[in-house]
CSV table of C-alpha atoms in Angstrom, one decimal:
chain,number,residue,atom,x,y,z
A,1197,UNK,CA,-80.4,-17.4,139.6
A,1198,UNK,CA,-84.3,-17.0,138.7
A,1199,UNK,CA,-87.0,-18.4,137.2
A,1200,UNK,CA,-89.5,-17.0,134.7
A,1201,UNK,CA,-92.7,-17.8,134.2
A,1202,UNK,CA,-95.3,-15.5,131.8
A,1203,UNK,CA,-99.0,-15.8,131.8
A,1204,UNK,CA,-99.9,-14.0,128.1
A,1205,UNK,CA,-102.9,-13.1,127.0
A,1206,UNK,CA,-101.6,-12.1,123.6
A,1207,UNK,CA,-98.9,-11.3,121.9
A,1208,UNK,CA,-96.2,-8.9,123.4
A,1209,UNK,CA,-97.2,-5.4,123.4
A,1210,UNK,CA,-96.9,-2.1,124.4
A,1211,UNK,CA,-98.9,-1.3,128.3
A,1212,UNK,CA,-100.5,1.4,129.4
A,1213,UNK,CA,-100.3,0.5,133.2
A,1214,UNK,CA,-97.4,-1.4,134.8
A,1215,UNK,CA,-98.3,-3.2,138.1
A,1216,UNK,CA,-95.5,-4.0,139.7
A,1217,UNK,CA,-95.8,-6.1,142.4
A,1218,UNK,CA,-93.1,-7.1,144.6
A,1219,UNK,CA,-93.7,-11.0,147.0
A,1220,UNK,CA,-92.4,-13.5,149.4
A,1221,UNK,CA,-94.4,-16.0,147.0
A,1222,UNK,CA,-96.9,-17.4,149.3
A,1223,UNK,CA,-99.8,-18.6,147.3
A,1224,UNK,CA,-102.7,-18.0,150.4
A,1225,UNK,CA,-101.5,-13.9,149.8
A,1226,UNK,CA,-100.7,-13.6,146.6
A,1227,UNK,CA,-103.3,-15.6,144.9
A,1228,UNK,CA,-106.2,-13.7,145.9
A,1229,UNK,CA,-104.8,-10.6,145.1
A,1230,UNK,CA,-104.3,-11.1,141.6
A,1231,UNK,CA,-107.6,-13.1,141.2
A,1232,UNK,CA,-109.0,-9.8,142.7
A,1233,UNK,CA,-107.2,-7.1,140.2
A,1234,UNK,CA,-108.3,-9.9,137.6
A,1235,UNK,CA,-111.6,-9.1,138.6
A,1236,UNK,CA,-111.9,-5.4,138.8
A,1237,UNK,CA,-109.6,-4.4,136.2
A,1238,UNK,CA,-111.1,-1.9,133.4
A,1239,UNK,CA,-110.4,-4.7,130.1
A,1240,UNK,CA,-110.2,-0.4,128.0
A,1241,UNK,CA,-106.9,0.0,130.5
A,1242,UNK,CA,-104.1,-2.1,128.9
A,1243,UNK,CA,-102.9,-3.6,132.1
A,1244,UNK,CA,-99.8,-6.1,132.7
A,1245,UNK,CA,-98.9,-7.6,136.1
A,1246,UNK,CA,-95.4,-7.9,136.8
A,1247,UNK,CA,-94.4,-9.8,140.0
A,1248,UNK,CA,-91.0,-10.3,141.4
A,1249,UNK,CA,-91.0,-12.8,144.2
A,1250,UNK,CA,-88.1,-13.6,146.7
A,1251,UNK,CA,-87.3,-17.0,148.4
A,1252,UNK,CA,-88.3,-17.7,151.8
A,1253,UNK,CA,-89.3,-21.1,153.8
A,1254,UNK,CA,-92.9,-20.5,152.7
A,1255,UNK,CA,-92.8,-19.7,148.9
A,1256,UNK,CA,-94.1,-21.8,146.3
A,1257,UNK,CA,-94.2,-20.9,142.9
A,1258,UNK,CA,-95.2,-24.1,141.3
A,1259,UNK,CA,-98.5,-23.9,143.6
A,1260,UNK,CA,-98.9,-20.3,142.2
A,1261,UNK,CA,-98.4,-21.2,138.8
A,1262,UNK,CA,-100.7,-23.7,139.2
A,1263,UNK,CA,-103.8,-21.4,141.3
A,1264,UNK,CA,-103.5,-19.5,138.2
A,1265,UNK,CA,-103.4,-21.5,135.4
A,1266,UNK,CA,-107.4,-20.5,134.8
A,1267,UNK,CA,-106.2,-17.0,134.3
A,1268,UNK,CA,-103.8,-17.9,131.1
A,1269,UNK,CA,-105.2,-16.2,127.9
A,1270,UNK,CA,-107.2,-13.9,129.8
A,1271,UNK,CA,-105.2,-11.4,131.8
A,1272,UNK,CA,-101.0,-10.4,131.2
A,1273,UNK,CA,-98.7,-11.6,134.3
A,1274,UNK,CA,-95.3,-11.7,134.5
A,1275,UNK,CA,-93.8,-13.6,137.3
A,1276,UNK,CA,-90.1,-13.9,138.1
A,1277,UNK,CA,-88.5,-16.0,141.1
A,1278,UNK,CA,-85.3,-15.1,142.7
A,1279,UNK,CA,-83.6,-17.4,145.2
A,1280,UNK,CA,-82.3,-14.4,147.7
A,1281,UNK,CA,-85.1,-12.7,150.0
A,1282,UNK,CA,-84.6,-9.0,148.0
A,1283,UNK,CA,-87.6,-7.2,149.7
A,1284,UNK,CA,-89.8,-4.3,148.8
A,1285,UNK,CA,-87.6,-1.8,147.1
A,1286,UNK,CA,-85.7,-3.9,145.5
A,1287,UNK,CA,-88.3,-6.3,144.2
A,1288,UNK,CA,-90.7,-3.6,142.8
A,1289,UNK,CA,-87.5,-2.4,141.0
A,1290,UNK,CA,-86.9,-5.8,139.4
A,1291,UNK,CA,-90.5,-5.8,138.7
A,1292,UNK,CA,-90.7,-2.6,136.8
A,1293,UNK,CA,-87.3,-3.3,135.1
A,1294,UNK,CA,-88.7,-6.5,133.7
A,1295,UNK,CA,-92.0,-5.1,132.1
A,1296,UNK,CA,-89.5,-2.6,130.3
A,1297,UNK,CA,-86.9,-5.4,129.2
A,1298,UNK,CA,-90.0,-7.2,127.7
A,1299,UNK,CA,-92.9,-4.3,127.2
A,1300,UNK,CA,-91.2,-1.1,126.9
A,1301,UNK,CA,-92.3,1.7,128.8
A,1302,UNK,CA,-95.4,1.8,130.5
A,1303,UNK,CA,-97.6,5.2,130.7
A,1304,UNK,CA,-98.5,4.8,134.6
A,1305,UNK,CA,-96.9,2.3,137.3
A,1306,UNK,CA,-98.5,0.7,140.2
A,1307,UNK,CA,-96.3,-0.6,143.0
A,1308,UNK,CA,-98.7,-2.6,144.5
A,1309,UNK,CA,-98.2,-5.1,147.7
A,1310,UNK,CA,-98.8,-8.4,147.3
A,1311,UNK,CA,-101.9,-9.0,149.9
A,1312,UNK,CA,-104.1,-5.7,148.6
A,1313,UNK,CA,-107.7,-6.5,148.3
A,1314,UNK,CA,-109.3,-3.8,144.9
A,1315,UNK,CA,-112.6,-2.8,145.2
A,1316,UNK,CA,-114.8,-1.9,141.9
A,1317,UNK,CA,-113.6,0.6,140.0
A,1318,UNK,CA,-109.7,1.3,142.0
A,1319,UNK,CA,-107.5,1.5,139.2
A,1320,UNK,CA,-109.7,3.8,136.6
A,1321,UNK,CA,-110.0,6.4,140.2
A,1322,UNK,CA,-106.0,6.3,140.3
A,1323,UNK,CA,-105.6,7.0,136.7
A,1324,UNK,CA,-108.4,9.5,136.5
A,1325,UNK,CA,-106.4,11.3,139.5
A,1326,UNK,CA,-103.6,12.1,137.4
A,1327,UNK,CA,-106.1,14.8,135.1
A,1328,UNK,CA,-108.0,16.0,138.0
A,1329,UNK,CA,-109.1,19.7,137.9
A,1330,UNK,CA,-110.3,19.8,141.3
A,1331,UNK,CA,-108.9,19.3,144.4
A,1332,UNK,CA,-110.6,19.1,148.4
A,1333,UNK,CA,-109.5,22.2,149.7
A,1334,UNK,CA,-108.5,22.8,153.2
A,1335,UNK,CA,-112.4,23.7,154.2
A,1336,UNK,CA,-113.3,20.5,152.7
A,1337,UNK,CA,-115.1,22.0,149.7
A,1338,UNK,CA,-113.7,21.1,146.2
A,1339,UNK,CA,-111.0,23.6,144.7
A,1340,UNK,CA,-109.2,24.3,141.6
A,1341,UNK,CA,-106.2,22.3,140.9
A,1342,UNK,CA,-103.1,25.1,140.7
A,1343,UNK,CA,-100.1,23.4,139.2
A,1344,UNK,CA,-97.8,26.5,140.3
A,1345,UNK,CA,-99.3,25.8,143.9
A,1346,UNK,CA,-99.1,22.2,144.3
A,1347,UNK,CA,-96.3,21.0,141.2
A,1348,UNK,CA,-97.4,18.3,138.6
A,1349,UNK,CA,-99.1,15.3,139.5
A,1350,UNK,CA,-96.6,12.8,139.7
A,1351,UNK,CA,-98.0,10.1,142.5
A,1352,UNK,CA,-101.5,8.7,143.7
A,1353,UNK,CA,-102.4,6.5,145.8
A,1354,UNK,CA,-106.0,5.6,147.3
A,1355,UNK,CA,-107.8,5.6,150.9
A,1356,UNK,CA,-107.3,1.9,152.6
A,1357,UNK,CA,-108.9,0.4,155.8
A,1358,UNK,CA,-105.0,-0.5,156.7
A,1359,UNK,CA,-102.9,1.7,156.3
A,1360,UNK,CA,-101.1,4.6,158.1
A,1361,UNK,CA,-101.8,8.6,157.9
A,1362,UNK,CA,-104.3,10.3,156.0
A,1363,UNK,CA,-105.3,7.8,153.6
A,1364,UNK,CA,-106.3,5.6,156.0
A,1365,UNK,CA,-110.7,4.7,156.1
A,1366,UNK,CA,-112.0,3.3,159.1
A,1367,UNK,CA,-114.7,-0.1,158.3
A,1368,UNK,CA,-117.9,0.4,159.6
A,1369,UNK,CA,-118.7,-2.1,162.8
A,1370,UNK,CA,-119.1,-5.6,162.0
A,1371,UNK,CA,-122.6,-5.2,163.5
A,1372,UNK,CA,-123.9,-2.6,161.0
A,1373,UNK,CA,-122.3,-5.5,158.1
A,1374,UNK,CA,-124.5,-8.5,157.1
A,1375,UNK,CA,-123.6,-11.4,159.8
A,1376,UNK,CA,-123.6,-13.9,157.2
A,1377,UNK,CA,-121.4,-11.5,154.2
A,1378,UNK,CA,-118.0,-13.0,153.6
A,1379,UNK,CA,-114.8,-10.8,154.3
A,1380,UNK,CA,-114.5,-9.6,150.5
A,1381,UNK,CA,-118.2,-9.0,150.0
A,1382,UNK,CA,-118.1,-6.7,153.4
A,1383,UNK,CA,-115.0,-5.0,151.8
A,1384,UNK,CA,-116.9,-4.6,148.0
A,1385,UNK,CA,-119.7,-3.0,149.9
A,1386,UNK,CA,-117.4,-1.0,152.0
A,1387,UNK,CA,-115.5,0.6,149.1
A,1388,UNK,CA,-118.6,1.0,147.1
A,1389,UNK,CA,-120.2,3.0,150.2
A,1390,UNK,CA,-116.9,5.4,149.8
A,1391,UNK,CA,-117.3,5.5,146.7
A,1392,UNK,CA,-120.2,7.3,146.9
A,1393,UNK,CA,-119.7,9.5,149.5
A,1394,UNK,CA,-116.3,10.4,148.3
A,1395,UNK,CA,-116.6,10.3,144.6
A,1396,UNK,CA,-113.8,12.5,142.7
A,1397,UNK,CA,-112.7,13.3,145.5
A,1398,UNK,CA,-108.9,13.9,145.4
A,1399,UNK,CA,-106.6,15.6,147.7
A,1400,UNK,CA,-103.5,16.8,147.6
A,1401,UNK,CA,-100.8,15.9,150.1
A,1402,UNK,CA,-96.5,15.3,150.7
A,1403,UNK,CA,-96.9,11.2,151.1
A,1404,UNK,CA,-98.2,8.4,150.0
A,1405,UNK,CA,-98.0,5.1,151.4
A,1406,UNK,CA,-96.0,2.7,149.3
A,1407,UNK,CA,-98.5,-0.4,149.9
A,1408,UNK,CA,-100.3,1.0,146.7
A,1409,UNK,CA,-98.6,3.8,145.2
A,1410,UNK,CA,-99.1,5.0,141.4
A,1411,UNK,CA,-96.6,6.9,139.4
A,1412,UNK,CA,-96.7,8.6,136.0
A,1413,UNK,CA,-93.8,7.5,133.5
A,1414,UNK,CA,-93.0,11.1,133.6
A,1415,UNK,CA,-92.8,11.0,137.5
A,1416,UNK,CA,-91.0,7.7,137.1
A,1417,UNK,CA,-88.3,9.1,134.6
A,1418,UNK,CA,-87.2,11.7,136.2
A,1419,UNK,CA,-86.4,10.6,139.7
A,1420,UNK,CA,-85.2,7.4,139.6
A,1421,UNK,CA,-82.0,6.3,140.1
A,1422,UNK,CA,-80.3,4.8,137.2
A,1423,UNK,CA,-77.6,2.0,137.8
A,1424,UNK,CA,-74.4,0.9,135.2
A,1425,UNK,CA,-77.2,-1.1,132.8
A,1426,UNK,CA,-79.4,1.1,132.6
A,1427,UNK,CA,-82.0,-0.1,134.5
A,1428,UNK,CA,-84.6,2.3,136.5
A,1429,UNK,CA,-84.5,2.6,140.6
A,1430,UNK,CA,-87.4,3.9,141.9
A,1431,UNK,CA,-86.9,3.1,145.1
A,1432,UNK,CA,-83.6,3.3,146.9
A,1433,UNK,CA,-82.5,0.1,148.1
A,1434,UNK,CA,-80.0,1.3,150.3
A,1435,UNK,CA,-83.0,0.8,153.3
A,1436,UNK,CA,-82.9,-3.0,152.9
A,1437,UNK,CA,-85.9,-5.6,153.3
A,1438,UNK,CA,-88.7,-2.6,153.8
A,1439,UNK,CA,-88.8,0.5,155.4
A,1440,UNK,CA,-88.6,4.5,154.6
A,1441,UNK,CA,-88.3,3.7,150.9
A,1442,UNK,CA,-91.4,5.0,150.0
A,1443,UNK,CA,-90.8,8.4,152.1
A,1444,UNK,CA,-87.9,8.4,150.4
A,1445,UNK,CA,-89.7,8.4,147.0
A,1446,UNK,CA,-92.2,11.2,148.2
A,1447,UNK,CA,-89.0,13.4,149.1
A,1448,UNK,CA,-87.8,13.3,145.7
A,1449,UNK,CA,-91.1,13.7,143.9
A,1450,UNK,CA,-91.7,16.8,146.0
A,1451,UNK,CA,-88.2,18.3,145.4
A,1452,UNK,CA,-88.9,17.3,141.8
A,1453,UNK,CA,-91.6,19.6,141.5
């Protein structure tokens, strides 16, 4: 059984980004998060949150509903509860699936964990990705983008001060930060000094780390799994609560061209 909840801002429409965001439903992490996309979102990108969240000892969706009650008639979330514990892939599939049932088909989808902290400007970087025509090339200097080198575009995902592999960004010391800056202002500061240095930037690579991981409808489309009702599996559940999925994912992409 599940529970539906929808936070509108107008009437049903059509999206041009998906974020679908799978959860355990604790409001102390999933709160902030949306409050945080809430605040940095781009209002010119069409955006609709779609969360999917899983029963454990520590969920509480009225609490949720109620933490973001301010954000009703300003910003599009969809949240549905399920009473089993699901996990990542199969949550971020529910998630996706319901923004179709009730949206249609997005043009880009975010699967986004649930205790990610955007910085200014994140999700207009990841879109603008998609239509680079430069790459960082081996040397470090930018490159042309060569579609018969590196295939089509199909996922992006940013850098992140906690994460494994290449995309991870070391934060500076807490001694070069202002002693008295809160944990998100050190973070704003952070990403906007990587900004700068690393402005349209983009680099080209075999994986990227499910935690925030942006795919084109087209990418979508054509490697997901499709079950008996039609519904879309973009990640494989067959690894359970967490775990290889999103390798799994960067496989098929690849071999997808």
């Amino acid at each position: 059984s599940n529970q539906t909840r929808h936070l509108e801002a107008q009437e049903v429409q059509m999206f041009d980004i998906c974020i679908a965001m799978p959860s355990v439903g604790i409001p102390e992490i999933i709160v902030p998060t949306i409050y945080s996309i809430a605040e940095h979102i781009d209002p010119s990108l069409k955006t609709c949150i779609s969360v999917s969240m899983s029963k454990t000892d520590k969920s509480d969706p009225q609490e949720i509903y109620r933490q973001l009650a301010p954000l009703e008639g300003k910003f599009s979330i969809e949240i549905e509860f399920y009473e089993d514990e699901g996990g990542f892939a199969k949550n971020s599939n529910r998630a996706l699936n319901k923004h179709i049932q009730l949206h249609g088909k997005p043009k880009y989808v975010l699967f986004l964990n649930s205790d990610v902290r955007p910085t200014k400007g994140w999700l207009q970087k990841m879109v603008a990705a998609f239509s680079t025509d430069k790459v960082q090339s081996s040397t470090g200097n930018p490159a042309p983008y060569d579609a018969s080198l590196y295939g089509r575009i199909g996922i992006v995902g940013p850098r992140s001060n906690f994460v494994a592999g290449h995309q991870l960004v070391q934060m500076p010391a807490a001694e070069v930060m202002p002693a008295d800056a809160p944990d998100c202002d050190i973070v704003g500061h952070f990403g906007a000094e990587l900004e700068s240095a690393m402005k349209g930037v983009v680099c080209t690579t075999d994986f990227i780390s499910g935690f925030a991981m942006m795919a084109s409808w087209e990418c979508v489309e054509d490697i997901s799994y499709m079950d008996m009702d039609a519904n879309y599996h973009f990640f494989d559940e067959g690894y359970g609560r967490g775990g290889y999925e999103d390798n799994d994912v960067c496989v098929r992409a690849n071999l997808g061209g």
